Amino acid sequence: MSKKTPKSNATMTGAEALIKGLEAHGVQYIFGLPGGAAIPLFDALYGSKIKTILVRHEQGATHMADGYARATGKVGVALVTSGPGATNAVTGIMTAMMDSIPIVVLCGQTISPMLGKDAFQEADISGITMPVVKHSYLVKEINSIPRIIKEAFHIASTGRPGPVLIDLPKDMTAGAFTGSLDAEMDLPGYSFPGKGNKTDIVKLAKMFKQSKKPLLLIGHGAVIAGADNIIKALAEKMRCPVTMTLLGKGGFPESHPLSLGMLGMHGTAYANKALTSCDLICSIGCRWDDRINGNNDEFCIGAKKIHIDIDPAEINKIVKPDLSIIGDAKMIAEELLKHVSPLNTADWLKELEFYKQEFPLHYSDAEGLTAQRVIDDLYHVTKGKAVVTTDVGQHQMWAAQFYKTDRGVNWISSGGAGTMGFGFPSAIGAQFGRPGELVVAIVGDGGFQMTLCELATAAVNKQPVKVVVIDNKYLGMVRQWQELFFDNRLSGVDLKGNPDFVKLAEAYGIKGFHISKVDECKSVLEQAMKHPGPALIHAEVIKEGNVFPMVPAGKSAYHMIIEAPKTKMEKPTGST
Amino acid sequence: MKSTDIHTLSILVANKPGVLVRVALVFARRGYNIDSLVVSPVHNPKFSRMTITAKGDPTILEQIIKQVNKLIDVIHASEHDTSNAVDRELSLLKVKVTPSYRTIILKHAKEQHAKVVDETDRLMILAHTGSTEELNALETLMTRYGLIEVVRTGKLLMLKGKETT
């Protein structure tokens, strides 16, 4: 036995072996909340190098682990107890699954002889979460723990990343561990693609060469693969314009002249115009989500479609591409860069420039303070360098439009799942992962109230997160739909009864700021961003602002609305 | 291919609890009904073989096969047709027997290579192995005489030649 191999230790518990496994994987933080079935795990954390961050609700724990993972590229870890503790984590697990985020969720469970007998706080969490995990384990042998931990981290972080759940009966964590901590993985059914087919990459380079109006579509996969720099080199070499999905933001610098910003339902008009006009669209790490395609039959008519993805199941799922390449976005982009040459896109870029001038993103201060003004000022105050997280709804779309992102890891938003309550806890997780950097959560008054209990977590741990609450006293996105498509029959959207957010922050010992006027916006934001500790900025904005441009659900980019329509619109047919 | 065509999938999986649920969920979520399902360990007890027949849209099936292949506990999954594979199924048929029909039932059974595995004055259980079509044929025949119950295993399939399934 080599010196490195730890000796089996009869006095070690399963939980202690598990924590040793986490330490070996470089875990710095565990976001969690204990309960009876998880006590052996928390006991093993006592005195560990890993810092336990006590949350106030398990949804927060999973979002923090998620924010940490997105901000660092490392695996985030959450620890919850059995039953309701575990079910509270489901939303966060599903959020991570939809956006391909590597998290490991450890759940306490009743003792194994009681499984299936309706024991106190027993929930079949492996069963409940099966459709929303990349993989899961129910531990049945104490000595399998080191192998399971190793496999869980490997599965969560490789290929197309995703959440892995480990269900840990209390007798497995409290019982004596007698095995070896140096376990081998046993995953005969797991592999993931790498380089991509070279012949196809050469073919793609030829297709670019023949294209007069090429467009690069950058998705989250490119960000996850760390392909940012290669994509920049690729776009610049070919002089090819680039558009990004919500989660692809920053996969290419949005401040770059070749950037068209975000496309899709609330994307920029010029990105959506580019979709209707391009003759080739090459997606790198995007899954042609319905927020982008709207209507498949009318999506990029006449354009050659190329799909690059690490997940073979994404090919042909939504779009039938003319060419598909399966593999790692970075490796494929690197190879592609060797084969492409500068393209004559001068006319194409001129056309897009015309759209940019003609249909810019804009807003007006005439009716008072708007969310767009707050976010635009925030962008300038922070010089576009902050790590920004968002919640879900109107503010999210405005943030996507007006907070230009130059680095993928600086933009954290719940895309696929659209989970309200995500923004604030994910910012806390991101701040733990990126100490010393400015982390700003842009949240709405609706979503913030779903997880605001984590103000305590930020305060106690002195995490200097800045929370900008965009308060329009409505569940604004639904209100917008009701106004546009349902005769303004506002139903279940009025957030009457919102608290005084500044006082709320102060009640947790967090500094509060208030903005309600255009002319004070920038200076208050400046003060707040300079505040050394956590801060909440309550921005009271006009109540009835709408997000434009807008492509109605189920429609293609040809049906984009740039301004508020004067006449009543038909109800959308697409998914939500 | 029509959406009513029957597809046969062969899936090699880790022999662990819960694997069947994971595979079944992939079908159920996409509205695909499983017609038959056979699961049993292969010669290496670490692994099990699932043979599934299902009806439905071939484009959805393509997605199902890809999603099943992505499951960590699935070693590989693929669709097969009978051109390069042999397939067999076993059925047990409980048939009502009257003195006048006894001889003819036994004659049909013999012709179709079905065996009598249990017999009383009034009842007979036949065990029949063959292709799905052969099983269907005998079953239809027996309904004439009074078929009381049928239990079928579902289709098994193995690739011909050197290639393993």
CSV table of C-alpha atoms in Angstrom, one decimal, chain A residues 206-566:
chain,number,residue,atom,x,y,z
A,206,LYS,CA,-16.5,25.1,-46.6
A,207,MET,CA,-20.1,25.9,-45.8
A,208,PHE,CA,-19.0,29.1,-44.1
A,209,LYS,CA,-16.9,29.9,-47.2
A,210,GLN,CA,-20.0,29.6,-49.5
A,211,SER,CA,-22.2,31.7,-47.2
A,212,LYS,CA,-22.8,35.4,-47.8
A,213,LYS,CA,-24.8,35.9,-44.6
A,214,PRO,CA,-23.5,33.7,-41.9
A,215,LEU,CA,-24.6,33.9,-38.3
A,216,LEU,CA,-23.0,32.3,-35.2
A,217,LEU,CA,-25.5,31.4,-32.5
A,218,ILE,CA,-23.8,30.9,-29.2
A,219,GLY,CA,-25.5,28.9,-26.4
A,220,HIS,CA,-24.8,27.9,-22.8
A,221,GLY,CA,-22.8,24.9,-24.0
A,222,ALA,CA,-20.1,27.2,-25.4
A,223,VAL,CA,-19.9,29.0,-22.0
A,224,ILE,CA,-19.8,25.7,-20.1
A,225,ALA,CA,-17.0,24.5,-22.4
A,226,GLY,CA,-15.0,27.7,-21.8
A,227,ALA,CA,-15.0,28.4,-25.5
A,228,ASP,CA,-15.3,32.2,-25.1
A,229,ASN,CA,-11.9,33.1,-26.5
A,230,ILE,CA,-12.0,30.7,-29.4
A,231,ILE,CA,-15.4,31.9,-30.5
A,232,LYS,CA,-14.1,35.4,-30.4
A,233,ALA,CA,-11.2,34.4,-32.5
A,234,LEU,CA,-13.5,32.5,-34.9
A,235,ALA,CA,-15.9,35.4,-35.3
A,236,GLU,CA,-13.2,37.9,-35.8
A,237,LYS,CA,-11.3,35.7,-38.3
A,238,MET,CA,-14.4,35.1,-40.4
A,239,ARG,CA,-15.9,38.6,-39.7
A,240,CYS,CA,-19.1,36.7,-38.8
A,241,PRO,CA,-21.8,38.3,-36.6
A,242,VAL,CA,-22.7,36.6,-33.4
A,243,THR,CA,-26.0,36.3,-31.5
A,244,MET,CA,-26.4,34.6,-28.1
A,245,THR,CA,-29.1,32.8,-26.2
A,246,LEU,CA,-30.1,34.0,-22.8
A,247,LEU,CA,-27.6,31.6,-21.2
A,248,GLY,CA,-25.1,32.1,-24.0
A,249,LYS,CA,-24.7,35.7,-23.0
A,250,GLY,CA,-21.0,36.5,-22.6
A,251,GLY,CA,-20.0,33.4,-24.6
A,252,PHE,CA,-19.0,36.2,-27.0
A,253,PRO,CA,-18.4,39.7,-25.7
A,254,GLU,CA,-21.6,41.7,-26.1
A,255,SER,CA,-19.7,44.9,-26.3
A,256,HIS,CA,-18.0,43.7,-29.4
A,257,PRO,CA,-19.0,45.3,-32.8
A,258,LEU,CA,-19.8,41.8,-34.2
A,259,SER,CA,-22.3,41.1,-31.4
A,260,LEU,CA,-26.0,41.3,-32.0
A,261,GLY,CA,-26.8,40.6,-28.4
A,262,MET,CA,-29.5,38.1,-27.3
A,263,LEU,CA,-32.0,36.7,-29.8
A,264,GLY,CA,-35.4,35.2,-29.3
A,265,MET,CA,-38.7,36.1,-27.7
A,266,HIS,CA,-37.3,39.3,-26.1
A,267,GLY,CA,-34.1,39.4,-28.0
A,268,THR,CA,-32.8,42.5,-29.8
A,269,ALA,CA,-34.7,43.4,-33.0
A,270,TYR,CA,-31.5,43.2,-35.0
A,271,ALA,CA,-30.7,39.7,-33.8
A,272,ASN,CA,-34.1,38.6,-34.8
A,273,LYS,CA,-33.9,40.4,-38.1
A,274,ALA,CA,-30.6,38.6,-38.7
A,275,LEU,CA,-32.5,35.3,-38.1
A,276,THR,CA,-34.9,36.1,-40.9
A,277,SER,CA,-32.2,37.2,-43.3
A,278,CYS,CA,-29.2,34.9,-42.7
A,279,ASP,CA,-28.3,32.1,-45.2
A,280,LEU,CA,-26.3,30.0,-42.6
A,281,ILE,CA,-26.8,29.7,-38.9
A,282,CYS,CA,-24.3,27.8,-36.9
A,283,SER,CA,-25.3,27.0,-33.3
A,284,ILE,CA,-22.6,26.2,-30.8
A,285,GLY,CA,-24.0,24.7,-27.6
A,286,CYS,CA,-27.6,25.8,-28.0
A,287,ARG,CA,-30.6,23.5,-27.9
A,288,TRP,CA,-32.9,25.6,-30.2
A,289,ASP,CA,-35.2,26.3,-27.2
A,290,ASP,CA,-38.8,27.4,-28.0
A,291,ARG,CA,-37.9,30.9,-26.8
A,292,ILE,CA,-35.6,31.1,-29.8
A,293,ASN,CA,-37.4,29.2,-32.5
A,294,GLY,CA,-41.0,30.0,-31.8
A,295,ASN,CA,-42.2,28.3,-34.8
A,296,ASN,CA,-40.0,25.6,-36.3
A,297,ASP,CA,-41.5,25.7,-39.8
A,298,GLU,CA,-40.6,29.4,-40.2
A,299,PHE,CA,-37.3,29.3,-38.4
A,300,CYS,CA,-34.5,30.7,-40.6
A,301,ILE,CA,-36.2,29.8,-43.8
A,302,GLY,CA,-33.7,29.0,-46.5
A,303,ALA,CA,-30.7,29.1,-44.2
A,304,LYS,CA,-28.3,26.2,-43.8
A,305,LYS,CA,-28.6,25.1,-40.2
A,306,ILE,CA,-25.6,23.6,-38.4
A,307,HIS,CA,-25.9,22.2,-34.9
A,308,ILE,CA,-22.8,21.7,-32.7
A,309,ASP,CA,-23.7,20.0,-29.4
A,310,ILE,CA,-22.1,17.7,-26.8
A,311,ASP,CA,-25.4,15.9,-26.3
A,312,PRO,CA,-26.4,13.6,-29.2
A,313,ALA,CA,-30.0,13.7,-28.0
A,314,GLU,CA,-30.2,17.4,-28.9
A,315,ILE,CA,-29.6,16.7,-32.6
A,316,ASN,CA,-32.9,16.4,-34.5
A,317,LYS,CA,-34.8,17.1,-31.3
A,318,ILE,CA,-36.2,20.4,-32.4
A,319,VAL,CA,-34.4,21.5,-35.6
A,320,LYS,CA,-33.3,19.1,-38.4
A,321,PRO,CA,-29.9,20.5,-39.1
A,322,ASP,CA,-28.1,20.3,-42.5
A,323,LEU,CA,-25.0,19.4,-40.6
A,324,SER,CA,-24.4,18.3,-37.0
A,325,ILE,CA,-21.2,17.8,-35.1
A,326,ILE,CA,-21.3,16.1,-31.7
A,327,GLY,CA,-18.6,17.1,-29.3
A,328,ASP,CA,-17.1,19.6,-27.0
A,329,ALA,CA,-17.8,23.2,-28.1
A,330,LYS,CA,-14.3,24.4,-27.4
A,331,MET,CA,-12.5,21.5,-29.1
A,332,ILE,CA,-14.7,21.8,-32.2
A,333,ALA,CA,-14.3,25.6,-32.3
A,334,GLU,CA,-10.5,25.2,-32.0
A,335,GLU,CA,-10.5,22.8,-34.9
A,336,LEU,CA,-12.8,24.9,-37.0
A,337,LEU,CA,-10.6,27.9,-36.4
A,338,LYS,CA,-7.8,26.1,-38.3
A,339,HIS,CA,-9.9,25.6,-41.4
A,340,VAL,CA,-11.9,28.9,-41.8
A,341,SER,CA,-10.7,31.9,-43.7
A,342,PRO,CA,-11.9,35.5,-43.7
A,343,LEU,CA,-15.3,35.9,-45.4
A,344,ASN,CA,-16.6,38.7,-47.5
A,345,THR,CA,-19.4,39.8,-45.1
A,346,ALA,CA,-19.1,43.5,-45.6
A,347,ASP,CA,-22.6,43.8,-47.2
A,348,TRP,CA,-24.1,41.6,-44.5
A,349,LEU,CA,-22.5,43.5,-41.7
A,350,LYS,CA,-23.8,46.7,-43.3
A,351,GLU,CA,-27.3,45.3,-43.4
A,352,LEU,CA,-27.1,44.4,-39.7
A,353,GLU,CA,-25.7,47.8,-38.9
A,354,PHE,CA,-28.7,49.3,-40.5
A,355,TYR,CA,-31.0,47.2,-38.3
A,356,LYS,CA,-29.0,48.3,-35.3
A,357,GLN,CA,-29.5,51.9,-36.1
A,358,GLU,CA,-33.1,51.6,-37.1
A,359,PHE,CA,-34.3,49.3,-34.3
A,360,PRO,CA,-32.0,49.9,-31.2
A,361,LEU,CA,-33.0,48.8,-27.8
A,362,HIS,CA,-34.4,51.9,-26.2
A,363,TYR,CA,-36.5,53.2,-23.3
A,364,SER,CA,-37.9,56.6,-22.2
A,365,ASP,CA,-37.6,58.4,-18.9
A,366,ALA,CA,-40.7,60.4,-19.7
A,367,GLU,CA,-43.1,58.5,-17.5
A,368,GLY,CA,-40.8,58.1,-14.6
A,369,LEU,CA,-38.2,55.6,-13.5
A,370,THR,CA,-38.1,52.4,-15.6
A,371,ALA,CA,-36.5,49.1,-14.9
A,372,GLN,CA,-34.4,49.7,-18.1
A,373,ARG,CA,-33.0,52.9,-16.7
A,374,VAL,CA,-32.0,51.2,-13.4
A,375,ILE,CA,-30.3,48.4,-15.3
A,376,ASP,CA,-28.7,50.6,-17.8
A,377,ASP,CA,-27.3,52.8,-15.0
A,378,LEU,CA,-26.2,49.8,-13.2
A,379,TYR,CA,-24.3,48.6,-16.3
A,380,HIS,CA,-22.5,51.9,-16.5
A,381,VAL,CA,-21.8,52.2,-12.7
A,382,THR,CA,-20.3,48.8,-12.6
A,383,LYS,CA,-18.6,49.3,-16.0
A,384,GLY,CA,-20.1,46.0,-17.1
A,385,LYS,CA,-17.8,44.0,-14.9
A,386,ALA,CA,-20.1,42.7,-12.2
A,387,VAL,CA,-21.2,39.1,-11.9
A,388,VAL,CA,-24.9,39.5,-12.5
A,389,THR,CA,-27.6,37.0,-11.5
A,390,THR,CA,-31.2,37.5,-12.3
A,391,ASP,CA,-34.6,36.1,-11.2
A,392,VAL,CA,-37.3,35.3,-13.8
A,393,GLY,CA,-39.7,37.7,-15.5
A,394,GLN,CA,-39.6,41.1,-17.0
A,395,HIS,CA,-36.5,42.3,-15.1
A,396,GLN,CA,-34.7,39.3,-16.3
A,397,MET,CA,-35.3,40.2,-20.0
A,398,TRP,CA,-34.4,43.8,-19.4
A,399,ALA,CA,-31.3,42.7,-17.6
A,400,ALA,CA,-30.4,40.5,-20.6
A,401,GLN,CA,-31.0,43.4,-22.9
A,402,PHE,CA,-29.3,46.2,-21.0
A,403,TYR,CA,-26.6,44.6,-18.9
A,404,LYS,CA,-24.2,43.6,-21.7
A,405,THR,CA,-22.0,40.7,-20.6
A,406,ASP,CA,-18.5,40.1,-21.8
A,407,ARG,CA,-17.8,36.9,-19.9
A,408,GLY,CA,-20.0,33.9,-19.8
A,409,VAL,CA,-19.3,33.2,-16.1
A,410,ASN,CA,-20.5,36.7,-15.2
A,411,TRP,CA,-24.1,36.0,-16.3
A,412,ILE,CA,-26.2,33.7,-14.1
A,413,SER,CA,-29.9,33.3,-14.8
A,414,SER,CA,-32.4,30.5,-14.7
A,415,GLY,CA,-33.1,29.9,-18.4
A,416,GLY,CA,-34.7,26.6,-19.1
A,417,ALA,CA,-36.6,26.2,-15.9
A,418,GLY,CA,-37.5,29.9,-15.4
A,419,THR,CA,-37.4,29.5,-11.7
A,420,MET,CA,-38.6,32.5,-9.7
A,421,GLY,CA,-36.6,32.8,-6.5
A,422,PHE,CA,-33.4,31.8,-8.2
A,423,GLY,CA,-31.7,35.2,-8.5
A,424,PHE,CA,-30.9,36.1,-4.9
A,425,PRO,CA,-29.6,32.7,-3.5
A,426,SER,CA,-27.6,32.1,-6.7
A,427,ALA,CA,-25.9,35.4,-6.2
A,428,ILE,CA,-24.9,34.4,-2.7
A,429,GLY,CA,-23.5,31.1,-4.1
A,430,ALA,CA,-21.6,33.1,-6.8
A,431,GLN,CA,-20.2,35.5,-4.2
A,432,PHE,CA,-18.8,32.5,-2.2
A,433,GLY,CA,-17.2,31.3,-5.3
A,434,ARG,CA,-15.8,34.6,-6.4
A,435,PRO,CA,-14.8,36.5,-3.3
A,436,GLY,CA,-13.6,40.0,-3.8
A,437,GLU,CA,-15.7,40.5,-7.0
A,438,LEU,CA,-18.8,42.5,-7.3
A,439,VAL,CA,-21.9,40.3,-7.4
A,440,VAL,CA,-25.2,41.9,-8.2
A,441,ALA,CA,-28.6,40.1,-8.1
A,442,ILE,CA,-31.2,41.8,-10.2
A,443,VAL,CA,-34.5,40.5,-9.0
A,444,GLY,CA,-38.2,41.4,-9.3
A,445,ASP,CA,-40.5,42.1,-6.3
A,446,GLY,CA,-42.3,38.8,-7.0
A,447,GLY,CA,-39.5,36.4,-7.3
A,448,PHE,CA,-37.4,38.0,-4.5
A,449,GLN,CA,-40.1,37.3,-2.0
A,450,MET,CA,-39.9,33.6,-2.7
A,451,THR,CA,-36.4,33.2,-1.3
A,452,LEU,CA,-35.8,36.5,0.6
A,453,CYS,CA,-35.2,34.5,3.8
A,454,GLU,CA,-31.7,34.1,2.6
A,455,LEU,CA,-31.0,37.7,3.5
A,456,ALA,CA,-30.0,36.2,6.9
A,457,THR,CA,-27.6,33.9,5.1
A,458,ALA,CA,-25.9,36.8,3.3
A,459,ALA,CA,-25.8,38.9,6.5
A,460,VAL,CA,-24.5,36.2,8.8
A,461,ASN,CA,-21.8,35.2,6.3
A,462,LYS,CA,-21.0,38.8,5.5
A,463,GLN,CA,-21.3,38.1,1.8
A,464,PRO,CA,-21.3,41.6,0.1
A,465,VAL,CA,-24.0,40.7,-2.5
A,466,LYS,CA,-25.9,43.7,-3.9
A,467,VAL,CA,-29.6,43.0,-4.4
A,468,VAL,CA,-31.4,45.3,-6.8
A,469,VAL,CA,-35.1,44.8,-6.3
A,470,ILE,CA,-37.0,46.0,-9.4
A,471,ASP,CA,-40.3,46.8,-7.8
A,472,ASN,CA,-43.3,47.4,-10.1
A,473,LYS,CA,-45.8,45.9,-7.6
A,474,TYR,CA,-46.9,43.4,-10.2
A,475,LEU,CA,-46.0,39.9,-11.4
A,476,GLY,CA,-45.0,42.0,-14.4
A,477,MET,CA,-44.5,39.4,-17.1
A,478,VAL,CA,-47.9,37.8,-16.6
A,479,ARG,CA,-49.4,41.2,-16.4
A,480,GLN,CA,-47.8,42.1,-19.7
A,481,TRP,CA,-49.4,39.0,-21.3
A,482,GLN,CA,-52.7,39.7,-19.8
A,483,GLU,CA,-52.6,43.3,-21.2
A,484,LEU,CA,-51.5,42.2,-24.6
A,485,PHE,CA,-53.3,39.0,-25.2
A,486,PHE,CA,-56.1,38.8,-22.6
A,487,ASP,CA,-57.9,42.2,-22.9
A,488,ASN,CA,-56.0,43.5,-19.9
A,489,ARG,CA,-58.1,41.3,-17.6
A,490,LEU,CA,-55.5,41.4,-14.8
A,491,SER,CA,-55.9,38.3,-12.8
A,492,GLY,CA,-53.7,37.2,-9.9
A,493,VAL,CA,-50.9,39.6,-10.7
A,494,ASP,CA,-51.3,42.5,-8.2
A,495,LEU,CA,-48.6,42.4,-5.5
A,496,LYS,CA,-50.4,44.7,-3.1
A,497,GLY,CA,-48.9,44.1,0.3
A,498,ASN,CA,-45.3,44.2,-0.7
A,499,PRO,CA,-43.1,45.0,2.3
A,500,ASP,CA,-41.0,48.1,2.7
A,501,PHE,CA,-37.9,46.5,1.2
A,502,VAL,CA,-35.5,48.9,2.8
A,503,LYS,CA,-36.8,48.3,6.2
A,504,LEU,CA,-36.9,44.6,5.5
A,505,ALA,CA,-33.1,44.7,4.7
A,506,GLU,CA,-32.5,46.7,7.8
A,507,ALA,CA,-34.3,44.2,9.9
A,508,TYR,CA,-31.7,41.7,8.8
A,509,GLY,CA,-28.9,44.2,9.5
A,510,ILE,CA,-28.4,44.8,5.8
A,511,LYS,CA,-27.9,48.3,4.4
A,512,GLY,CA,-30.9,49.4,2.4
A,513,PHE,CA,-31.1,52.0,-0.4
A,514,HIS,CA,-34.1,53.4,-2.2
A,515,ILE,CA,-34.5,54.8,-5.7
A,516,SER,CA,-37.7,56.1,-7.2
A,517,LYS,CA,-36.5,59.0,-9.5
A,518,VAL,CA,-34.5,59.0,-12.7
A,519,ASP,CA,-32.1,61.7,-11.5
A,520,GLU,CA,-31.1,59.9,-8.3
A,521,CYS,CA,-30.7,56.5,-9.9
A,522,LYS,CA,-27.1,56.6,-10.8
A,523,SER,CA,-25.8,58.2,-7.7
A,524,VAL,CA,-27.7,55.9,-5.4
A,525,LEU,CA,-26.4,52.9,-7.3
A,526,GLU,CA,-22.9,54.2,-7.1
A,527,GLN,CA,-23.2,54.5,-3.3
A,528,ALA,CA,-24.7,51.1,-3.0
A,529,MET,CA,-22.1,49.4,-5.1
A,530,LYS,CA,-19.4,50.9,-3.0
A,531,HIS,CA,-21.0,49.7,0.2
A,532,PRO,CA,-18.6,47.1,1.7
A,533,GLY,CA,-21.2,44.7,2.9
A,534,PRO,CA,-24.4,43.2,1.5
A,535,ALA,CA,-26.9,45.8,0.4
A,536,LEU,CA,-30.4,46.0,-1.0
A,537,ILE,CA,-31.4,48.6,-3.5
A,538,HIS,CA,-35.2,49.1,-3.7
A,539,ALA,CA,-36.0,50.5,-7.1
A,540,GLU,CA,-39.6,51.5,-7.4
A,541,VAL,CA,-40.3,51.7,-11.1
A,542,ILE,CA,-43.3,52.5,-13.2
A,543,LYS,CA,-45.9,49.8,-12.8
A,544,GLU,CA,-46.9,49.1,-16.3
A,545,GLY,CA,-43.7,48.9,-18.3
A,546,ASN,CA,-43.6,46.2,-21.0
A,547,VAL,CA,-40.7,44.3,-22.5
A,548,PHE,CA,-40.1,44.9,-26.2
A,549,PRO,CA,-39.2,43.7,-28.8
A,550,MET,CA,-41.4,40.6,-28.4
A,551,VAL,CA,-41.9,37.6,-30.6
A,552,PRO,CA,-45.2,36.1,-29.4
A,553,ALA,CA,-44.9,32.5,-28.2
A,554,GLY,CA,-45.3,30.0,-31.1
A,555,LYS,CA,-44.4,32.6,-33.7
A,556,SER,CA,-41.2,33.0,-35.7
A,557,ALA,CA,-38.9,36.0,-35.7
A,558,TYR,CA,-40.9,37.3,-38.8
A,559,HIS,CA,-43.7,38.2,-36.4
A,560,MET,CA,-41.6,40.3,-34.0
A,561,ILE,CA,-43.3,43.2,-32.4
A,562,ILE,CA,-40.9,46.1,-31.9
A,563,GLU,CA,-43.3,48.6,-30.2
A,564,ALA,CA,-46.5,48.2,-28.2
A,565,PRO,CA,-49.2,47.3,-30.7
A,566,LYS,CA,-52.2,49.6,-31.1
